[in-house]
């Protein structure tokens, strides 16, 4: 089946630094990538939606200058957390839909646990 | 917008049956998903219902009533490994939009 590879699985960074998270679709073309954030004991909250070759659409309350999303190719999307702070510590998950996957054929990455110290 | 409600926590005994309910309010309807999520992992797909009725898939079944805005996930012959959060989710109803809105999740604890 469809696979989305997400890296890194865990990252610890110092406050003020930037962290890049990658999601690659391995066997399909991801036309749309969704980025979620999940705080402990809470559900997935959509941060932004990106379509290949277009600017991402951010949800209300998500700072686009802080969470930079790039979806330059049909197989790669990245989320960069800039100037990270401890409150950005969370579980970040990507989800892709794409060519041949059906309208609602969401494939999730394995998630990235970000800890900002 | 979308509004999804499901119980926060449930506890059930190994070997038993448990039903996890989900009610939703949407401006349109494009089906309903159930996902399983173990702590620290990404959600895994369980079911997608778009028509009314019960769909059975092994130990897991999912039911949908569109007129009532209601769904449930039925887990039979519970195993310890079924301890996880179960997320109800609905796609956005806007044209060309495929965003998923998740409920807060139901944390299921299976006890011996």
PDB file of C-alpha atoms in Angstrom:
ATOM      1  CA  UNK A   1       0.000   0.000   0.000  1.00  0.00           C
ATOM      2  CA  UNK A   2       0.818   3.679  -0.018  1.00  0.00           C
ATOM      3  CA  UNK A   3       3.605   4.770   2.300  1.00  0.00           C
ATOM      4  CA  UNK A   4       4.624   8.170   3.626  1.00  0.00           C
ATOM      5  CA  UNK A   5       8.053   8.255   5.220  1.00  0.00           C
ATOM      6  CA  UNK A   6       8.436  10.933   7.902  1.00  0.00           C
ATOM      7  CA  UNK A   7      11.783  11.957   9.395  1.00  0.00           C
ATOM      8  CA  UNK A   8      13.069  12.437  11.950  1.00  0.00           C
ATOM      9  CA  UNK A   9      10.944  10.376  14.314  1.00  0.00           C
ATOM     10  CA  UNK A  10      12.317  12.214  17.315  1.00  0.00           C
ATOM     11  CA  UNK A  11      14.258  15.426  17.642  1.00  0.00           C
ATOM     12  CA  UNK A  12      15.454  17.505  20.555  1.00  0.00           C
ATOM     13  CA  UNK A  13      16.536  21.031  19.837  1.00  0.00           C
ATOM     14  CA  UNK A  14      17.548  24.093  21.763  1.00  0.00           C
ATOM     15  CA  UNK A  15      15.211  27.017  22.133  1.00  0.00           C
ATOM     16  CA  UNK A  16      15.700  29.516  19.323  1.00  0.00           C
ATOM     17  CA  UNK A  17      16.925  27.027  16.740  1.00  0.00           C
ATOM     18  CA  UNK A  18      15.059  25.698  13.713  1.00  0.00           C
ATOM     19  CA  UNK A  19      14.004  22.153  12.958  1.00  0.00           C
ATOM     20  CA  UNK A  20      13.009  20.669   9.614  1.00  0.00           C
ATOM     21  CA  UNK A  21      10.636  17.724   9.330  1.00  0.00           C
ATOM     22  CA  UNK A  22      10.361  15.830   6.056  1.00  0.00           C
ATOM     23  CA  UNK A  23       7.570  13.741   4.641  1.00  0.00           C
ATOM     24  CA  UNK A  24       8.147  11.702   1.496  1.00  0.00           C
ATOM     25  CA  UNK A  25       5.563   9.702  -0.386  1.00  0.00           C
ATOM     26  CA  UNK A  26       7.415   6.575  -1.467  1.00  0.00           C
ATOM     27  CA  UNK A  27       5.102   4.974  -3.988  1.00  0.00           C
ATOM     28  CA  UNK A  28       2.612   7.598  -5.041  1.00  0.00           C
ATOM     29  CA  UNK A  29       2.476  11.248  -5.983  1.00  0.00           C
ATOM     30  CA  UNK A  30       1.245  13.331  -3.085  1.00  0.00           C
ATOM     31  CA  UNK A  31      -0.749  16.173  -4.568  1.00  0.00           C
ATOM     32  CA  UNK A  32      -1.886  17.400  -1.170  1.00  0.00           C
ATOM     33  CA  UNK A  33      -0.112  17.224   2.171  1.00  0.00           C
ATOM     34  CA  UNK A  34      -1.731  17.966   5.505  1.00  0.00           C
ATOM     35  CA  UNK A  35       0.327  18.872   8.553  1.00  0.00           C
ATOM     36  CA  UNK A  36      -1.069  18.184  12.017  1.00  0.00           C
ATOM     37  CA  UNK A  37       0.090  18.916  15.529  1.00  0.00           C
ATOM     38  CA  UNK A  38      -0.938  16.843  18.504  1.00  0.00           C
ATOM     39  CA  UNK A  39      -0.355  17.856  22.105  1.00  0.00           C
ATOM     40  CA  UNK A  40      -0.410  15.211  24.859  1.00  0.00           C
ATOM     41  CA  UNK A  41      -3.828  13.668  25.423  1.00  0.00           C
ATOM     42  CA  UNK A  42      -5.355  15.796  22.691  1.00  0.00           C
ATOM     43  CA  UNK A  43      -6.483  15.042  19.175  1.00  0.00           C
ATOM     44  CA  UNK A  44      -4.839  15.970  15.908  1.00  0.00           C
ATOM     45  CA  UNK A  45      -5.183  19.632  15.038  1.00  0.00           C
ATOM     46  CA  UNK A  46      -4.710  20.637  11.425  1.00  0.00           C
ATOM     47  CA  UNK A  47      -2.008  23.264  11.025  1.00  0.00           C
ATOM     48  CA  UNK A  48      -1.889  23.707   7.277  1.00  0.00           C
ATOM     49  CA  UNK A  49      -2.686  22.206   3.904  1.00  0.00           C
ATOM     50  CA  UNK A  50      -0.249  22.319   1.041  1.00  0.00           C
ATOM     51  CA  UNK A  51      -0.738  21.482  -2.594  1.00  0.00           C
ATOM     52  CA  UNK A  52       2.270  20.694  -4.749  1.00  0.00           C
ATOM     53  CA  UNK A  53       3.724  23.834  -6.250  1.00  0.00           C
ATOM     54  CA  UNK A  54       1.448  26.192  -4.309  1.00  0.00           C
ATOM     55  CA  UNK A  55       1.700  28.132  -1.097  1.00  0.00           C
ATOM     56  CA  UNK A  56       0.349  26.402   1.946  1.00  0.00           C
ATOM     57  CA  UNK A  57      -2.980  27.362   3.457  1.00  0.00           C
ATOM     58  CA  UNK A  58      -2.680  27.804   7.201  1.00  0.00           C
ATOM     59  CA  UNK A  59      -5.394  27.292   9.774  1.00  0.00           C
ATOM     60  CA  UNK A  60      -6.437  30.156  11.971  1.00  0.00           C
ATOM     61  CA  UNK A  61      -3.997  30.757  14.770  1.00  0.00           C
ATOM     62  CA  UNK A  62      -1.049  29.036  13.075  1.00  0.00           C
ATOM     63  CA  UNK A  63       1.818  31.431  12.315  1.00  0.00           C
ATOM     64  CA  UNK A  64       2.922  30.952   8.729  1.00  0.00           C
ATOM     65  CA  UNK A  65       6.249  32.680   9.351  1.00  0.00           C
ATOM     66  CA  UNK A  66       7.024  30.328  12.184  1.00  0.00           C
ATOM     67  CA  UNK A  67       5.905  27.093  10.569  1.00  0.00           C
ATOM     68  CA  UNK A  68       7.331  27.132   7.063  1.00  0.00           C
ATOM     69  CA  UNK A  69       5.873  24.556   4.712  1.00  0.00           C
ATOM     70  CA  UNK A  70       7.385  23.643   1.383  1.00  0.00           C
ATOM     71  CA  UNK A  71       5.792  21.253  -1.088  1.00  0.00           C
ATOM     72  CA  UNK A  72       8.008  21.713  -4.091  1.00  0.00           C
ATOM     73  CA  UNK A  73       7.616  18.240  -5.532  1.00  0.00           C
ATOM     74  CA  UNK A  74       4.973  15.547  -5.703  1.00  0.00           C
ATOM     75  CA  UNK A  75       6.950  13.327  -3.368  1.00  0.00           C
ATOM     76  CA  UNK A  76       8.332  15.677  -0.753  1.00  0.00           C
ATOM     77  CA  UNK A  77       6.884  18.160   1.701  1.00  0.00           C
ATOM     78  CA  UNK A  78       8.747  19.777   4.573  1.00  0.00           C
ATOM     79  CA  UNK A  79       7.724  21.592   7.723  1.00  0.00           C
ATOM     80  CA  UNK A  80      10.305  23.854   9.314  1.00  0.00           C
ATOM     81  CA  UNK A  81       9.695  25.069  12.842  1.00  0.00           C
ATOM     82  CA  UNK A  82      11.666  28.295  13.062  1.00  0.00           C
ATOM     83  CA  UNK A  83      12.941  29.830  16.279  1.00  0.00           C
ATOM     84  CA  UNK A  84      11.493  26.949  18.246  1.00  0.00           C
ATOM     85  CA  UNK A  85      10.325  27.480  21.805  1.00  0.00           C
ATOM     86  CA  UNK A  86       9.360  24.966  24.491  1.00  0.00           C
ATOM     87  CA  UNK A  87       5.673  25.516  23.759  1.00  0.00           C
ATOM     88  CA  UNK A  88       6.294  24.159  20.243  1.00  0.00           C
ATOM     89  CA  UNK A  89       7.131  20.791  21.756  1.00  0.00           C
ATOM     90  CA  UNK A  90       4.565  18.464  20.289  1.00  0.00           C
ATOM     91  CA  UNK A  91       3.928  15.495  18.019  1.00  0.00           C
ATOM     92  CA  UNK A  92       3.841  16.566  14.369  1.00  0.00           C
ATOM     93  CA  UNK A  93       2.214  14.291  11.784  1.00  0.00           C
ATOM     94  CA  UNK A  94       1.856  14.623   8.042  1.00  0.00           C
ATOM     95  CA  UNK A  95      -0.850  13.065   5.939  1.00  0.00           C
ATOM     96  CA  UNK A  96      -0.955  12.859   2.166  1.00  0.00           C
ATOM     97  CA  UNK A  97      -3.473  12.199  -0.527  1.00  0.00           C
ATOM     98  CA  UNK A  98      -2.533  11.849  -4.133  1.00  0.00           C
ATOM     99  CA  UNK A  99      -2.735  10.330  -7.533  1.00  0.00           C
ATOM    100  CA  UNK A 100      -4.446   6.978  -7.543  1.00  0.00           C
ATOM    101  CA  UNK A 101      -5.271   7.050  -3.835  1.00  0.00           C
ATOM    102  CA  UNK A 102      -8.903   8.058  -4.112  1.00  0.00           C
ATOM    103  CA  UNK A 103     -10.403  11.282  -2.833  1.00  0.00           C
ATOM    104  CA  UNK A 104     -10.105  10.230   0.788  1.00  0.00           C
ATOM    105  CA  UNK A 105      -7.167   7.867   0.629  1.00  0.00           C
ATOM    106  CA  UNK A 106      -5.199   9.552   3.411  1.00  0.00           C
ATOM    107  CA  UNK A 107      -1.780   8.107   4.181  1.00  0.00           C
ATOM    108  CA  UNK A 108      -0.159   9.220   7.414  1.00  0.00           C
ATOM    109  CA  UNK A 109       3.491   9.585   8.195  1.00  0.00           C
ATOM    110  CA  UNK A 110       4.784   7.980  11.371  1.00  0.00           C
ATOM    111  CA  UNK A 111       5.062  11.273  13.212  1.00  0.00           C
ATOM    112  CA  UNK A 112       7.844  13.396  14.681  1.00  0.00           C
ATOM    113  CA  UNK A 113       8.196  13.981  18.401  1.00  0.00           C
ATOM    114  CA  UNK A 114       9.721  17.441  18.824  1.00  0.00           C
ATOM    115  CA  UNK A 115      11.116  18.473  22.179  1.00  0.00           C
ATOM    116  CA  UNK A 116      12.426  22.003  22.578  1.00  0.00           C
ATOM    117  CA  UNK A 117      14.679  22.539  25.582  1.00  0.00           C
TER     118      UNK A 117
ATOM    119  CA  UNK B   1     -17.801  24.124  10.487  1.00  0.00           C
ATOM    120  CA  UNK B   2     -17.520  20.618  11.788  1.00  0.00           C
ATOM    121  CA  UNK B   3     -18.296  19.491  15.322  1.00  0.00           C
ATOM    122  CA  UNK B   4     -17.443  16.000  16.490  1.00  0.00           C
ATOM    123  CA  UNK B   5     -18.151  14.534  19.905  1.00  0.00           C
ATOM    124  CA  UNK B   6     -16.951  11.246  21.366  1.00  0.00           C
ATOM    125  CA  UNK B   7     -16.355  10.021  24.917  1.00  0.00           C
ATOM    126  CA  UNK B   8     -12.977  10.829  26.394  1.00  0.00           C
ATOM    127  CA  UNK B   9     -12.199   7.498  27.998  1.00  0.00           C
ATOM    128  CA  UNK B  10     -13.562   3.984  28.202  1.00  0.00           C
ATOM    129  CA  UNK B  11     -12.462   0.837  29.977  1.00  0.00           C
ATOM    130  CA  UNK B  12     -13.361  -2.700  28.963  1.00  0.00           C
ATOM    131  CA  UNK B  13     -12.315  -6.232  29.835  1.00  0.00           C
ATOM    132  CA  UNK B  14     -10.221  -8.497  27.665  1.00  0.00           C
ATOM    133  CA  UNK B  15     -12.465 -10.727  25.549  1.00  0.00           C
ATOM    134  CA  UNK B  16     -15.460  -8.435  25.880  1.00  0.00           C
ATOM    135  CA  UNK B  17     -17.209  -6.184  23.364  1.00  0.00           C
ATOM    136  CA  UNK B  18     -17.036  -2.399  23.468  1.00  0.00           C
ATOM    137  CA  UNK B  19     -18.898   0.243  21.494  1.00  0.00           C
ATOM    138  CA  UNK B  20     -17.372   3.674  20.978  1.00  0.00           C
ATOM    139  CA  UNK B  21     -19.863   6.312  19.897  1.00  0.00           C
ATOM    140  CA  UNK B  22     -19.340   9.406  17.799  1.00  0.00           C
ATOM    141  CA  UNK B  23     -21.817  12.155  17.008  1.00  0.00           C
ATOM    142  CA  UNK B  24     -21.112  14.791  14.430  1.00  0.00           C
ATOM    143  CA  UNK B  25     -22.547  17.999  13.048  1.00  0.00           C
ATOM    144  CA  UNK B  26     -21.430  19.027   9.591  1.00  0.00           C
ATOM    145  CA  UNK B  27     -22.693  21.406   6.951  1.00  0.00           C
ATOM    146  CA  UNK B  28     -22.326  18.663   4.364  1.00  0.00           C
ATOM    147  CA  UNK B  29     -21.340  15.020   4.575  1.00  0.00           C
ATOM    148  CA  UNK B  30     -18.615  13.138   2.777  1.00  0.00           C
ATOM    149  CA  UNK B  31     -18.338  10.097   4.968  1.00  0.00           C
ATOM    150  CA  UNK B  32     -16.859   9.294   8.350  1.00  0.00           C
ATOM    151  CA  UNK B  33     -13.562   7.697   9.292  1.00  0.00           C
ATOM    152  CA  UNK B  34     -12.409   5.752  12.302  1.00  0.00           C
ATOM    153  CA  UNK B  35      -8.717   5.588  13.144  1.00  0.00           C
ATOM    154  CA  UNK B  36      -6.771   3.800  15.832  1.00  0.00           C
ATOM    155  CA  UNK B  37      -3.830   5.582  17.407  1.00  0.00           C
ATOM    156  CA  UNK B  38      -1.382   4.076  19.855  1.00  0.00           C
ATOM    157  CA  UNK B  39       0.495   6.500  22.060  1.00  0.00           C
ATOM    158  CA  UNK B  40       3.322   8.216  20.209  1.00  0.00           C
ATOM    159  CA  UNK B  41       2.352   6.763  16.856  1.00  0.00           C
ATOM    160  CA  UNK B  42       0.469   7.986  13.820  1.00  0.00           C
ATOM    161  CA  UNK B  43      -3.190   7.037  13.314  1.00  0.00           C
ATOM    162  CA  UNK B  44      -3.955   3.876  11.401  1.00  0.00           C
ATOM    163  CA  UNK B  45      -7.046   3.523   9.250  1.00  0.00           C
ATOM    164  CA  UNK B  46      -9.851   1.327  10.536  1.00  0.00           C
ATOM    165  CA  UNK B  47     -12.944   2.175   8.516  1.00  0.00           C
ATOM    166  CA  UNK B  48     -14.705   4.619   6.236  1.00  0.00           C
ATOM    167  CA  UNK B  49     -18.493   4.781   6.144  1.00  0.00           C
ATOM    168  CA  UNK B  50     -20.420   6.850   3.658  1.00  0.00           C
ATOM    169  CA  UNK B  51     -23.709   4.927   3.549  1.00  0.00           C
ATOM    170  CA  UNK B  52     -26.006   4.039   6.429  1.00  0.00           C
ATOM    171  CA  UNK B  53     -25.593   0.696   8.071  1.00  0.00           C
ATOM    172  CA  UNK B  54     -23.075  -1.607   9.614  1.00  0.00           C
ATOM    173  CA  UNK B  55     -19.822  -2.597   7.976  1.00  0.00           C
ATOM    174  CA  UNK B  56     -17.984  -5.498   9.486  1.00  0.00           C
ATOM    175  CA  UNK B  57     -14.279  -6.056   9.149  1.00  0.00           C
ATOM    176  CA  UNK B  58     -12.999  -8.859  11.319  1.00  0.00           C
ATOM    177  CA  UNK B  59     -13.194  -7.965  15.004  1.00  0.00           C
ATOM    178  CA  UNK B  60     -13.980  -4.344  14.175  1.00  0.00           C
ATOM    179  CA  UNK B  61     -17.291  -3.058  12.829  1.00  0.00           C
ATOM    180  CA  UNK B  62     -18.450   0.468  12.129  1.00  0.00           C
ATOM    181  CA  UNK B  63     -21.979   1.782  11.961  1.00  0.00           C
ATOM    182  CA  UNK B  64     -23.339   4.970  10.441  1.00  0.00           C
ATOM    183  CA  UNK B  65     -26.673   6.770  10.622  1.00  0.00           C
ATOM    184  CA  UNK B  66     -26.565   9.902   8.523  1.00  0.00           C
ATOM    185  CA  UNK B  67     -30.008  11.081   9.605  1.00  0.00           C
ATOM    186  CA  UNK B  68     -28.936  10.974  13.245  1.00  0.00           C
ATOM    187  CA  UNK B  69     -25.406  12.269  12.711  1.00  0.00           C
ATOM    188  CA  UNK B  70     -24.176   9.223  14.572  1.00  0.00           C
ATOM    189  CA  UNK B  71     -21.589   6.518  14.190  1.00  0.00           C
ATOM    190  CA  UNK B  72     -20.113   3.861  16.390  1.00  0.00           C
ATOM    191  CA  UNK B  73     -17.106   1.590  16.302  1.00  0.00           C
ATOM    192  CA  UNK B  74     -17.668  -1.874  17.696  1.00  0.00           C
ATOM    193  CA  UNK B  75     -14.708  -3.895  18.890  1.00  0.00           C
ATOM    194  CA  UNK B  76     -15.281  -7.577  19.606  1.00  0.00           C
ATOM    195  CA  UNK B  77     -13.138 -10.130  21.432  1.00  0.00           C
ATOM    196  CA  UNK B  78     -11.057  -7.371  22.933  1.00  0.00           C
ATOM    197  CA  UNK B  79      -7.334  -7.919  23.190  1.00  0.00           C
ATOM    198  CA  UNK B  80      -4.810  -6.063  25.328  1.00  0.00           C
ATOM    199  CA  UNK B  81      -3.267  -4.619  22.162  1.00  0.00           C
ATOM    200  CA  UNK B  82      -6.555  -2.850  21.436  1.00  0.00           C
ATOM    201  CA  UNK B  83      -5.715  -0.382  24.206  1.00  0.00           C
ATOM    202  CA  UNK B  84      -5.350   2.823  22.200  1.00  0.00           C
ATOM    203  CA  UNK B  85      -7.120   6.016  21.287  1.00  0.00           C
ATOM    204  CA  UNK B  86      -9.875   5.770  18.703  1.00  0.00           C
ATOM    205  CA  UNK B  87     -10.458   8.822  16.583  1.00  0.00           C
ATOM    206  CA  UNK B  88     -13.606   9.688  14.696  1.00  0.00           C
ATOM    207  CA  UNK B  89     -13.000  12.021  11.735  1.00  0.00           C
ATOM    208  CA  UNK B  90     -14.987  13.646   8.950  1.00  0.00           C
ATOM    209  CA  UNK B  91     -13.741  15.208   5.720  1.00  0.00           C
ATOM    210  CA  UNK B  92     -14.499  18.806   4.957  1.00  0.00           C
ATOM    211  CA  UNK B  93     -17.578  19.260   2.804  1.00  0.00           C
ATOM    212  CA  UNK B  94     -16.197  22.111   0.730  1.00  0.00           C
ATOM    213  CA  UNK B  95     -15.656  21.560  -2.979  1.00  0.00           C
ATOM    214  CA  UNK B  96     -12.116  20.436  -3.639  1.00  0.00           C
ATOM    215  CA  UNK B  97     -11.236  20.418   0.038  1.00  0.00           C
ATOM    216  CA  UNK B  98     -10.156  17.165   1.573  1.00  0.00           C
ATOM    217  CA  UNK B  99      -9.259  18.311   5.058  1.00  0.00           C
ATOM    218  CA  UNK B 100     -10.051  15.906   7.850  1.00  0.00           C
ATOM    219  CA  UNK B 101     -11.449  17.143  11.130  1.00  0.00           C
ATOM    220  CA  UNK B 102     -10.778  14.810  14.032  1.00  0.00           C
ATOM    221  CA  UNK B 103     -12.737  14.306  17.194  1.00  0.00           C
ATOM    222  CA  UNK B 104     -10.842  14.502  20.461  1.00  0.00           C
ATOM    223  CA  UNK B 105     -10.467  10.740  20.531  1.00  0.00           C
ATOM    224  CA  UNK B 106     -11.605   8.049  22.927  1.00  0.00           C
ATOM    225  CA  UNK B 107      -8.890   6.447  24.993  1.00  0.00           C
ATOM    226  CA  UNK B 108      -9.748   2.784  25.429  1.00  0.00           C
ATOM    227  CA  UNK B 109      -8.113   0.810  28.192  1.00  0.00           C
ATOM    228  CA  UNK B 110      -8.427  -2.967  27.999  1.00  0.00           C
ATOM    229  CA  UNK B 111      -7.943  -4.664  31.338  1.00  0.00           C
ATOM    230  CA  UNK B 112      -7.344  -8.364  32.075  1.00  0.00           C
TER     231      UNK B 112
END
